[in-house]
Amino acid sequence: MKHFVYRLLALTILILPSWQTRAEEGMWIPMLLKQLNESHMQQMGMRLSAEDIYSVNQSSLKDAIVHFGGFCTGEMISAEGLLLTNHHCALGQIQRHSSVANDLISNGFWARSRSEELTNPGLFARFLIRMEDVTKSILEGISESTTEEDRQRIITERIAHLEKQAVENTHYEANIRPFFYGNEYYLFITETFPDVRMAGAPPASIGKFGGDTDNWMWPRHTGDFALFRVYTAPDGSPAEYHEDNIPYRPRHHFPISLKGVQPGDFTMVFGYPGRTEQYLHSRAIEDIIENINPQRIALRDMRLNILQAEMDKSDEVRIQYTSKYARISNHHKKWVGENWGLLNFNALDRKYARENDFARWSSKRKNRKLYGGLLNQIQEQYDRRQGLELVQQYRMEAILAPEIVMLAYRLNPFLKLPDNEEQKRKILEQAETMVENHFKDYHTPADRQVFVELLSLYIINIPEEFHTESMKEHANNLGSLFDASALKNESFIKKILQNPSDENINKLRNDVISIFLNEYESMYAQKVQPVLKETGDELDRLYRRYIQGLREMEKYRAFYPDANSTLRITYGKVDGYVPRDATSYLPVTSLDGVMEKHDPDHKDFTLPKKLIQLYEEQDYGIYKNEEGKLPVCFIASNHTTGGNSGSPVINADGHLIGLNFDRSWESTMSDYNYDPQICRNISVDIRYVLFIIDKFAGAGHLLEEMTLVQ
Ligand code: ARG
Ligand code: GLU
């Protein structure tokens, strides 16, 4: 007996410390913080309660968090609707308001009064009202013996029903999402404001300082921020732009701390991470490392080189392609870092070890029969789709990447016009806007090269059974295919849309590029899509069971679901890291480092004169740190991903200390494999943001509406 008690004690001691010193991994569900994270966060230094962060009964931090346009995060920083997000999240908007004569990318933009703010049709600010665990209602009565088909049908019906019921007689939206591959379901009630105006943005020489050269890298010196203002109808409800609209009054806005950060300080990031796959089988990771990443990196390499050369030739093309180039380059570079990280930090070994544990565990007891052979079944599905995921990548990165093909793709749905005149007119209007936007930023010579080079790579690297007739026919003169198309001609397309007779519409349908695309799509729909869909559904089912098993096996571990563009909290501490042998990084950069990088001969590192002058005068005001330096960026061990851009970085007291905008290159692998030793998120220090608004832009009037904490 005594022996048993000792063993129990030893066991508790073994379990407890590992629980307490658990690494900063995880993207946690706000409503479960109390249960899963609160005490750990407080041990790490947080002075808030879970209820301060997420509450349905009182105002809480979550009321200041915005899903910005659905692709980034933003936060409220004043009682009058002021919203802070990243410059790179706003780049599309900034570019749309720019021309050669009025280049807001290069010059920045500051609304001197509210009437100067710029409207952005299509952009929205979405707030979470509350969330709810609806797993029971969704899965009730569904069991292991329910067929997958029935399961899907029942769930879809229940979701539709619950979503409708949840927002009846309100102007809110309801959305139910699966978590842990469908082991759990959560309902999200949101409120969406479509009048979001641009209030300020620094020039790209600050907001994008370092450009694609420094992107994903530390040490970093980017002032990656922009300001918007959310407006509502006079009664406070969401409304499209109207001059009578008034600034939104949030239930909470972040106080801004001027105290800054020290190594070891607690930080958390609250926002909308897009997508991660933490539980992926080693087999899938192998494929990413060996095939998927190298190939899509090569395809984008090609595209970027072509675009860069064209942008260097003309300012007009540079403006047209700034935002597109940044988007293509961003993931290109991310995949390079991801592969490096996965290979150098033993992601596969960790996967193999866990899978071995699982196989052993599941074979041990009768009641674990459900999990026996699961990993082999997963492998079998990957065998069945062998090579097809690569075709899928090539469809995205080679076939649909030339803009002319994308245009044909986007025109397709407009070519089946309804009989109803009213509907028809609406659809044609939409088509025209789409076409105008396409040609505003279109440079034919660049696209021709992209088309020829990418299709050549497709033909070389993808097996012949996935080639189409027109591909084979033109394999040696792809340029002529491009040249024969009328989809380079804006007025031709617009005339057709203005006079959409059958004969005219057929001209679009029978364009060589439309035919090329449609041929490809039907091949893809026959040979690729069905197998991907079938194995994909089967994999979802198997992963659902796998995670259920893992959670049983690792009973004492807190599990977090993969990112799925729903609101999450991640927390960690300000910390440097050792990326490679004999190299160690400190966690904070300053304006001194910005100046070190300054290079008038390199477009990514050319600073505005005004900033150099402020540096020379050391005119940092209240924004400097104890050493008299102006802090610029810092890193911490928060587990973030794409979509977290613009997320508030919050200190132990719930005050804003920075704005998340990136991860270090070595940590982009954290979407599959978070490693606390080296995974770091990169944030711009809020004091640099305030300094730029105040001293650089002279937009101090914006500071007056903020709540600063000394
Ligand atoms: N890497 C960051 C993100 O994934 C920033 C991208 C924008 N910056 C750039 N230089 N392209 O979105
Ligand atoms: N820049 C990314 C974004 O736009 C965040 C970086 C990351 O992937 O962590 O969301």
mmCIF file of C-alpha atoms in Angstrom, residues 96 121-122 407 410-411 414 425-441 490 493-494 497-498:
data_model
loop_
_atom_site.group_PDB
_atom_site.id
_atom_site.type_symbol
_atom_site.label_atom_id
_atom_site.label_comp_id
_atom_site.label_asym_id
_atom_site.label_seq_id
_atom_site.Cartn_x
_atom_site.Cartn_y
_atom_site.Cartn_z
ATOM 1 C CA ARG A 96 -6.942 51.027 -54.886
ATOM 2 C CA PRO A 121 -16.543 49.273 -50.634
ATOM 3 C CA GLY A 122 -16.444 45.569 -49.816
ATOM 4 C CA LEU A 407 -10.187 36.281 -65.980
ATOM 5 C CA ARG A 410 -14.126 34.567 -63.308
ATOM 6 C CA LEU A 411 -16.117 35.294 -66.451
ATOM 7 C CA PHE A 414 -21.461 35.233 -65.958
ATOM 8 C CA ARG A 425 -28.797 43.472 -65.323
ATOM 9 C CA LYS A 426 -27.355 43.037 -61.825
ATOM 10 C CA ILE A 427 -25.136 40.181 -62.898
ATOM 11 C CA LEU A 428 -23.831 42.065 -65.903
ATOM 12 C CA GLU A 429 -23.033 45.055 -63.716
ATOM 13 C CA GLN A 430 -21.024 42.831 -61.401
ATOM 14 C CA ALA A 431 -19.216 41.351 -64.361
ATOM 15 C CA GLU A 432 -18.322 44.785 -65.637
ATOM 16 C CA THR A 433 -16.884 45.877 -62.292
ATOM 17 C CA MET A 434 -14.855 42.695 -62.135
ATOM 18 C CA VAL A 435 -13.500 43.301 -65.639
ATOM 19 C CA GLU A 436 -12.642 46.925 -64.861
ATOM 20 C CA ASN A 437 -10.745 45.921 -61.722
ATOM 21 C CA HIS A 438 -8.887 43.301 -63.688
ATOM 22 C CA PHE A 439 -7.705 45.706 -66.384
ATOM 23 C CA LYS A 440 -6.882 48.547 -64.007
ATOM 24 C CA ASP A 441 -3.931 46.472 -62.854
ATOM 25 C CA GLU A 490 -11.073 45.436 -72.175
ATOM 26 C CA ILE A 493 -15.298 42.339 -73.318
ATOM 27 C CA LYS A 494 -17.219 45.352 -72.098
ATOM 28 C CA LEU A 497 -21.370 42.656 -71.539
ATOM 29 C CA GLN A 498 -23.296 45.721 -72.666
#
